Coordinates of C-alpha atoms in Angstrom, one line a residue:
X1 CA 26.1 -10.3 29.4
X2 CA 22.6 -10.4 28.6
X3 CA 21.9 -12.6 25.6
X4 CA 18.8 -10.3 24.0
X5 CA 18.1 -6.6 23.5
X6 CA 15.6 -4.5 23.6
X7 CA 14.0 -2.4 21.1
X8 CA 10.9 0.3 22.1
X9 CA 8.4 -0.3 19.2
X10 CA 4.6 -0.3 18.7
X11 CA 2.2 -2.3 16.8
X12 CA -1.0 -0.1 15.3
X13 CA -3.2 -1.1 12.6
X14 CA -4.0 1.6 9.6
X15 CA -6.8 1.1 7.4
X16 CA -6.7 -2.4 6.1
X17 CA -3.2 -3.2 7.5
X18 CA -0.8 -3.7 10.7
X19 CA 2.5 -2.4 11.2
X20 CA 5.4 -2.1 14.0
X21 CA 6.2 1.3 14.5
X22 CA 10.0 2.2 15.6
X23 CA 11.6 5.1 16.0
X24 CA 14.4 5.7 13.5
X25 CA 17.2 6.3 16.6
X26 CA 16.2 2.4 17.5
X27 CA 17.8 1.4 14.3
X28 CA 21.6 1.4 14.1
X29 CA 22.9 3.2 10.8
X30 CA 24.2 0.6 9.2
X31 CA 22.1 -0.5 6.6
X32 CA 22.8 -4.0 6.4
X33 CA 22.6 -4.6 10.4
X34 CA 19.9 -2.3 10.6
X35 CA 17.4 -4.8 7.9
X36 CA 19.0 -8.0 9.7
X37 CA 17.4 -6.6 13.0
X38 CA 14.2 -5.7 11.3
X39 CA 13.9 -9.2 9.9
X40 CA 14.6 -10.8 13.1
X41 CA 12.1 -8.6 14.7
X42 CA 9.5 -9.8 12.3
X43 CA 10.6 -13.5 12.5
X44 CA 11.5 -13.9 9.1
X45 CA 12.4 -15.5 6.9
X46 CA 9.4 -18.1 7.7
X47 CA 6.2 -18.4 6.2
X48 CA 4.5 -18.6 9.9
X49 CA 6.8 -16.0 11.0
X50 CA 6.5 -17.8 14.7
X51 CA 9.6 -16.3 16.2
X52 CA 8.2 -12.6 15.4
X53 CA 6.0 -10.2 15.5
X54 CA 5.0 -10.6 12.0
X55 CA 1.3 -11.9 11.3
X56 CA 2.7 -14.1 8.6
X57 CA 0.7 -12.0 5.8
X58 CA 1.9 -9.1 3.6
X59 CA -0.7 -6.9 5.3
X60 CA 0.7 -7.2 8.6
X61 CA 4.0 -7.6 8.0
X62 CA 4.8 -4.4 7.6
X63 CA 7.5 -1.9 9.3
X64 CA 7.4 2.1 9.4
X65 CA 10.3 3.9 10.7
X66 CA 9.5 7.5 12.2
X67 CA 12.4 10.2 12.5
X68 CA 12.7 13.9 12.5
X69 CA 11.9 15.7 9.5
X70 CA 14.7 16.7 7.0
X71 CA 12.2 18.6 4.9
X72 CA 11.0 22.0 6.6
X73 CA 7.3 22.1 4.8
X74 CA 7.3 18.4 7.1
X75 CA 6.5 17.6 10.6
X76 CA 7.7 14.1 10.5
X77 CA 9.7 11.5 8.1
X78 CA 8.6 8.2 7.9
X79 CA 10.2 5.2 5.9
X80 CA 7.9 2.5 4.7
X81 CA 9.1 -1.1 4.7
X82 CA 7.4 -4.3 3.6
X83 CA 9.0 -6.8 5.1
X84 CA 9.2 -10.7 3.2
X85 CA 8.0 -13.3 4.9
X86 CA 9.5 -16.1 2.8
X87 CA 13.1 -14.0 2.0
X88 CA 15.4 -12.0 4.1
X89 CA 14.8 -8.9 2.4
X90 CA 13.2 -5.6 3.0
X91 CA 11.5 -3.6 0.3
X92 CA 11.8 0.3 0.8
X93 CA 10.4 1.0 -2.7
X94 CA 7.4 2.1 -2.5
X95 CA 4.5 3.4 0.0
X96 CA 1.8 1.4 1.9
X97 CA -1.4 3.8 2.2
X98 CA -2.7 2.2 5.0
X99 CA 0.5 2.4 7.0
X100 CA 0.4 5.7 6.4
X101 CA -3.0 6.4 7.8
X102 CA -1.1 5.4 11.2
X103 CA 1.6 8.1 11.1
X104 CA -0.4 11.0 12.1
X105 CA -1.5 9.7 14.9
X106 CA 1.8 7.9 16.2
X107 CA 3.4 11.6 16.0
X108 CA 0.4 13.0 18.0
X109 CA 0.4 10.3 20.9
X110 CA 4.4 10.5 20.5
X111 CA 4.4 14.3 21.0
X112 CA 6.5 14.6 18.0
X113 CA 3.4 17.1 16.7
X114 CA 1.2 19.0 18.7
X115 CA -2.0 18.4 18.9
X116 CA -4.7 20.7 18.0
X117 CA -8.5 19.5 18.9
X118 CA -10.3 18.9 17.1
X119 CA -8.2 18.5 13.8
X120 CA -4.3 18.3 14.0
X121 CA -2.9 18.7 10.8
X122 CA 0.6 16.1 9.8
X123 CA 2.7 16.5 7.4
X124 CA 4.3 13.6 6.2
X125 CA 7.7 13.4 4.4
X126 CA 6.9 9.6 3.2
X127 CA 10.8 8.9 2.5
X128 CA 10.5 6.3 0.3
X129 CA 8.9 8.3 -2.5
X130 CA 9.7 12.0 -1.6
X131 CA 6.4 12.9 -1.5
X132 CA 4.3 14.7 1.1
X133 CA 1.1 13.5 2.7
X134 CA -1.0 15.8 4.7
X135 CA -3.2 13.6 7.5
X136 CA -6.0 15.5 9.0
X137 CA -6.3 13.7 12.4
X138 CA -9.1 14.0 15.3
X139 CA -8.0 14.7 18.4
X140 CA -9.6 14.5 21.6
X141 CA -8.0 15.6 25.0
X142 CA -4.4 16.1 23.0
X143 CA -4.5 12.6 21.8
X144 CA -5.4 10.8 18.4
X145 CA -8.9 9.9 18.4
X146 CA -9.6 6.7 18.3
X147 CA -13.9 6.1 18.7
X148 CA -16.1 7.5 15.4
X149 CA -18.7 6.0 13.6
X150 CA -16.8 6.0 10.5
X151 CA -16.3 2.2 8.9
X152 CA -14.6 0.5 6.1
X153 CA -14.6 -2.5 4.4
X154 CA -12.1 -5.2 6.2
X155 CA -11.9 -3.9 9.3
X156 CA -14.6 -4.5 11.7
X157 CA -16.4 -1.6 13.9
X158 CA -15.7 1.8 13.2
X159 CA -12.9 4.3 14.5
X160 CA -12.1 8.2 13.9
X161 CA -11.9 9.0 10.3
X162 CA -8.5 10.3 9.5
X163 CA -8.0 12.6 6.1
X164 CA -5.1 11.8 4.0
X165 CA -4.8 13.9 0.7
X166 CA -2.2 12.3 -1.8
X167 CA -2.4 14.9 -3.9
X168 CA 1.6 15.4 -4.6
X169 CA 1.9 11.5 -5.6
X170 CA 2.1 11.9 -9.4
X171 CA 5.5 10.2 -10.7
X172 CA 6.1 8.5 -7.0
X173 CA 8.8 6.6 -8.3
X174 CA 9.2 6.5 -11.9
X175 CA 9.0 10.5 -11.7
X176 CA 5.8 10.3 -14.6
X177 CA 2.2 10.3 -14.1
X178 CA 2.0 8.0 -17.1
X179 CA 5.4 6.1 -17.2
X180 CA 5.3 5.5 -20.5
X181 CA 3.8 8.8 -21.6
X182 CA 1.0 6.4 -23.1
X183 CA -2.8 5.7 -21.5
X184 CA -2.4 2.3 -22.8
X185 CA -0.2 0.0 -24.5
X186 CA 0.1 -3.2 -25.2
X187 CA 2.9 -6.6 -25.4
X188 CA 3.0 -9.7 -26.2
X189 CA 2.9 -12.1 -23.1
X190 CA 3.5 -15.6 -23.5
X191 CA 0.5 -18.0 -22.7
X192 CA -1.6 -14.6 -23.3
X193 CA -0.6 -13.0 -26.4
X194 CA -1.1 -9.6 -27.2
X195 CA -2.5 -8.0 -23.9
X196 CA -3.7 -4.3 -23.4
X197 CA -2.3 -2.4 -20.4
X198 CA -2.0 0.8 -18.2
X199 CA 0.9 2.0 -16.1
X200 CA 0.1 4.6 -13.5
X201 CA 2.0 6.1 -10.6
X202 CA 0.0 8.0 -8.6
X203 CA 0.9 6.8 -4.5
X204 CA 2.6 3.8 -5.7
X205 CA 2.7 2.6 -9.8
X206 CA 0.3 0.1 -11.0
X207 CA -0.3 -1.7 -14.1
X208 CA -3.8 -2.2 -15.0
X209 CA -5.4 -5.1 -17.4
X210 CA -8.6 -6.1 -17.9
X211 CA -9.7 -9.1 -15.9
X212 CA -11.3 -10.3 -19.1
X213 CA -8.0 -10.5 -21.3
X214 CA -6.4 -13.4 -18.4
X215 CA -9.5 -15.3 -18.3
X216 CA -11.3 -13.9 -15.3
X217 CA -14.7 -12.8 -14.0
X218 CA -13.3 -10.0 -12.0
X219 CA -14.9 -10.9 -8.6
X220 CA -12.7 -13.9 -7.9
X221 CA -11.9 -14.5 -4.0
X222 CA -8.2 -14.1 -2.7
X223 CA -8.5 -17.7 -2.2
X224 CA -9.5 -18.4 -5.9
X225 CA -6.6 -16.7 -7.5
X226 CA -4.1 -17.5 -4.9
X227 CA -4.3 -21.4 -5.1
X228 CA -3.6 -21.0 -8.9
X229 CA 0.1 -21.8 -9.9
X230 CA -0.3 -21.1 -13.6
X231 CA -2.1 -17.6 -13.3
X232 CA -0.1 -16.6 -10.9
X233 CA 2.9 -17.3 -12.4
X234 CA 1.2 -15.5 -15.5
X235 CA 0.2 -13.0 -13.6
X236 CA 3.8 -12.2 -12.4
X237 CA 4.9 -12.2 -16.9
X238 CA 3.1 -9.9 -16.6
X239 CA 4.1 -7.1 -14.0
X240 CA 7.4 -8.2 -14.7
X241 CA 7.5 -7.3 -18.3
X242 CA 5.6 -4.0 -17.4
X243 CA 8.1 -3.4 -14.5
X244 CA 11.4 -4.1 -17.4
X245 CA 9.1 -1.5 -19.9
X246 CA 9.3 1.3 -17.3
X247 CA 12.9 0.7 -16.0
X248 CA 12.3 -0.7 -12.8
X249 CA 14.5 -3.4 -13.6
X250 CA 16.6 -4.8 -16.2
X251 CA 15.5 -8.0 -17.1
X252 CA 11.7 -9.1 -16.2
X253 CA 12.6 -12.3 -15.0
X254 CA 14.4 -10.3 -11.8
X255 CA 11.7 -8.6 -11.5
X256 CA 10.1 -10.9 -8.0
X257 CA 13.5 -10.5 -6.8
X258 CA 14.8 -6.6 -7.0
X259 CA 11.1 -5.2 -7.1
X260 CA 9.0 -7.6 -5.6
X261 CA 6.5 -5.1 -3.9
X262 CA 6.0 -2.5 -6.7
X263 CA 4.5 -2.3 -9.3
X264 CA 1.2 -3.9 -8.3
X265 CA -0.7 -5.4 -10.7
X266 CA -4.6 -5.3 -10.8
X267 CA -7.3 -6.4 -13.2
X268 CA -10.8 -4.7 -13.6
X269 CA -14.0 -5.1 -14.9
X270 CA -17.2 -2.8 -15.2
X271 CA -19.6 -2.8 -11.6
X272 CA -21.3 -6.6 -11.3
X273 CA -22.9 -8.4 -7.8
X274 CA -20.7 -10.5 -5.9
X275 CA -19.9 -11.8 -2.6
X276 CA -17.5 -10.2 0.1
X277 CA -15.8 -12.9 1.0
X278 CA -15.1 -11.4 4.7
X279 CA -18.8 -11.6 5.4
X280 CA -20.6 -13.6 2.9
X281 CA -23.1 -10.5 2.4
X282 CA -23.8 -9.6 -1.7
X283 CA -21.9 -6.0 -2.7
X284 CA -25.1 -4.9 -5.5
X285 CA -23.8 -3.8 -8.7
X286 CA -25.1 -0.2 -7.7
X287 CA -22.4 0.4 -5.0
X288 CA -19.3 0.7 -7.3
X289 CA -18.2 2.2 -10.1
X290 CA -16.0 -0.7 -10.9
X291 CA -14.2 -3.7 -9.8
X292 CA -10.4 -4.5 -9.1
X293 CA -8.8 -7.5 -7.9
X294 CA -4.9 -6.1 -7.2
X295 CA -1.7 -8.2 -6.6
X296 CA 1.4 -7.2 -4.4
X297 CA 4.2 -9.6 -3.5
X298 CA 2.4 -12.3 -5.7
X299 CA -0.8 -12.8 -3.3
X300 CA -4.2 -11.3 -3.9
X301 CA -5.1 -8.2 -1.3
X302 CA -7.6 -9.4 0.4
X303 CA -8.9 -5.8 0.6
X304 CA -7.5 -2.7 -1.4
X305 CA -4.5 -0.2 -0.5
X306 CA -5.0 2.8 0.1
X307 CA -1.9 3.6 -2.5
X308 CA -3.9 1.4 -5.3
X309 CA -6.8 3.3 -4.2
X310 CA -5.4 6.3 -5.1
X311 CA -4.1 5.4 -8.3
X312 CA -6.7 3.7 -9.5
X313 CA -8.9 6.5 -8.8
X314 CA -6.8 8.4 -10.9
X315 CA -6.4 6.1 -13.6
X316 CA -10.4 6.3 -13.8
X317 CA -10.3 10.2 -14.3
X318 CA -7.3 9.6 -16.9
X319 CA -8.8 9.3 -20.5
X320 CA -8.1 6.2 -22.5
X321 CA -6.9 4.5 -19.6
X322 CA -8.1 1.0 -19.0
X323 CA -9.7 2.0 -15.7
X324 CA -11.7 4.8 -17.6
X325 CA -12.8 2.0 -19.7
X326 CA -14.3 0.2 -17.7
X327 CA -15.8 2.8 -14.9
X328 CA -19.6 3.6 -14.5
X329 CA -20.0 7.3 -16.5
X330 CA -20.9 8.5 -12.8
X331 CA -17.4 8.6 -11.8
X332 CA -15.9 10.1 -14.5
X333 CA -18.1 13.3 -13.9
X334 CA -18.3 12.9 -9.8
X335 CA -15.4 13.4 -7.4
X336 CA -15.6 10.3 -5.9
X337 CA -14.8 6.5 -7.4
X338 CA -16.0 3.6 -5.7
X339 CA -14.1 0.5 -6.0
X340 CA -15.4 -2.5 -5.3
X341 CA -12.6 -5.4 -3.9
X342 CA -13.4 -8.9 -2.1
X343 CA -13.9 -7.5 1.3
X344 CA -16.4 -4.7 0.0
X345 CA -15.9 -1.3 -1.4
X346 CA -13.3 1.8 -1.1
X347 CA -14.1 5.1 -1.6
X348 CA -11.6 7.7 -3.3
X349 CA -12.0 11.0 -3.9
X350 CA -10.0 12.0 -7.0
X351 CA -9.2 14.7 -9.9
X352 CA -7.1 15.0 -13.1
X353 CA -6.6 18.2 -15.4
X354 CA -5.4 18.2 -18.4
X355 CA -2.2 20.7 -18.8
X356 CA -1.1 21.1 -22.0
X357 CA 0.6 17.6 -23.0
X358 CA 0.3 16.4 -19.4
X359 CA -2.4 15.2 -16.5
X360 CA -2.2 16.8 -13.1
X361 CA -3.8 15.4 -10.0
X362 CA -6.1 18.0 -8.3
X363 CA -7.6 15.8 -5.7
X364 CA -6.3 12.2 -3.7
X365 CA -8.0 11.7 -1.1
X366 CA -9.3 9.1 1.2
X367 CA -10.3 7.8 4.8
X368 CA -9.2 5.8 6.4
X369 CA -8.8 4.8 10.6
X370 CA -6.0 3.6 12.8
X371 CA -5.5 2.3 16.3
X372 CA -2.7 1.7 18.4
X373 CA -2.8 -1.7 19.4
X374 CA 0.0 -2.1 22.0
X375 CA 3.7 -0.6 23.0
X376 CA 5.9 -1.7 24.3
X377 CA 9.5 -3.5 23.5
X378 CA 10.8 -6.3 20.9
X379 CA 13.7 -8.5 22.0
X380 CA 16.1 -9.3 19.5
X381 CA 18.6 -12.3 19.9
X382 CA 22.6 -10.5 20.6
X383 CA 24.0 -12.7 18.1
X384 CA 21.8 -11.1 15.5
X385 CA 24.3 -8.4 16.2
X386 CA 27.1 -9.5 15.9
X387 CA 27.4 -11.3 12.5

């Protein structure tokens, strides 16, 4: 009897992050076996995840499963997972933006669409949140493209830029726009005091603050809030509290447990120079609209999510909101937000309307590109199995 099997998978980076890609019939049903598989196929729990193919960082440890539509206005389904490095858990709550950048072109090259040159058109039923993403995808010679001389920040070279249009993300998990049918609020957070906030769910929810009310700058380095206990541990009051306010979970001190991944948290701060730490080169006050530093998982992105992006593109076009606040008067009357982050800046194209009581999304939209890296198969020990 052979003491390891075999599961088809592939590894392909999207935007600003890296995922393993397996088809949902690779997976057995069973939800407990199937997430003790997936963590064994990531090599966690272990912070170097060394027997894995995890890259021992929340931006490449990341899963996406890829199954057969159950919706008819979709073409595929895919599940998002962020797998824990230091835990055995996997976090289906929630959507990675980047990831998703990667699903159009998985189901082209798979031939689970058919490709159209020079566009082919996905729809994605992202599972996790119920939602529908709709990735415009070049194709050359009825595969995904993969050359282009489109770029963003953190990644180096360019690629093929792939469309995705969020535009049904409003309420993602919570079901509300505005969770707490408020722009803003504001708590009492210990070690802080009384701290002004917005909750948004557009992609994924996220809880903005101004990185002036915690005692920042706003163009601090991953490395500069990551080696700081105390904020950190602030930091986490904080989207814990937010998390209990908007019934993610019961008690806020749970909240790094039962909703580690989502919300985020970020902090932002009107345009200013600073230095991407990626290349050393300044990013001029000119090229954004504002700055955000965002949290997931309780380390610093060391670029920006798509999902963030989305939201907080929204949140700018949302009056009242602290993102408004603080963004250049450009983007609140142009379609498109820049966001500067450490590695650079992230473009968005985004729109609200007001409705009556409520704020609609008319546009959430960004670019992003993707490249399969390799496929292949991922052994996985028997006796995971058979516990």
């Amino acid at each position: 009897m052979e003491e390891q099997r075999r599961i088809r998978c592939a590894i392909i980076r999207g935007g600003t992050s890296k995922g393993i890609f397996i088809m949902k019939n690779e997976l057995p049903r069973d939800p407990i076996l199937r997430d003790r598989i997936i963590l064994a196929i990531f090599g966690s729990p272990d912070v170097r995840q060394i027997d894995g193919l995890g890259g021992a960082d929340p931006l490449t440890s990341k899963l996406a499963v890829i199954g057969s539509p159950t919706r008819d206005d979709a073409d595929v389904d895919y599940i998002f997972g962020q797998v824990s490095i230091t835990t055995g858990m996997v976090d289906y709550r929630g959507n990675c933006g980047n990831i998703s950048a990667s699903v159009g072109p998985f189901a082209i090259d798979e031939g689970l669409v058919e490709a159209k040159d020079p566009i082919t058109k996905v729809c994605i039923h992202q599972v996790n949140t119920g939602r529908i993403i709709i990735a415009e995808v070049p194709v050359v010679e009825g595969k995904a493209a993969v050359e282009g001389d489109y770029k963003i920040d953190g990644v180096p070279g360019s690629g093929a830029k792939i469309m995705l249009d969020f535009a049904d993300s409003a309420g993602s998990d919570t079901g509300k726009l505005l969770p707490t049918g408020n722009v803003k609020d504001t708590i009492n957070i210990e070690g802080v005091g009384k701290l002004e906030f917005s909750i948004v769910d557009a992609a994924n929810p996220v809880v903005f603050c101004r990185a002036a009310d915690i005692g920042l700058k706003g163009t601090e380095t991953p490395r500069e809030i990551d080696s700081n206990p105390s904020l950190l541990r602030r930091i986490e009051d904080i989207r814990g509290t937010a998390a209990e306010l908007i019934g993610m979970v019961k008690d806020k001190k749970r909240a790094s447990i039962e909703s580690p991944y989502i919300p985020f948290i970020a902090f932002v701060s009107d345009p200013a120079t600073y230095t991407n730490f990626t290349t050393g080169k300044l990013v001029d006050a000119k090229e954004t609209d504002l700055l955000s530093r965002l949290l997931f998982m309780q380390v610093m992105h060391k670029a920006y999510p798509v999902t963030g992006t989305i939201c907080t593109g929204v949140a700018a076009k949302i009056p009242g909101t602290i993102v408004n606040e603080v963004a250049s008067e450009r983007a609140k009357k142009e379609t498109v937000v820049r966001i500067g982050h450490p590695a650079g800046v992230i473009e968005v194209e985004a729109g609200v309307e007001k409705r009556g009581p409520e704020f609609v999304i008319t546009r959430a939209a960004i670019g992003r590109t993707a490249r399969r890296i390799m496929d292949g198969y991922v052994y996985v020990r028997r006796s995971v199995y058979q516990r």
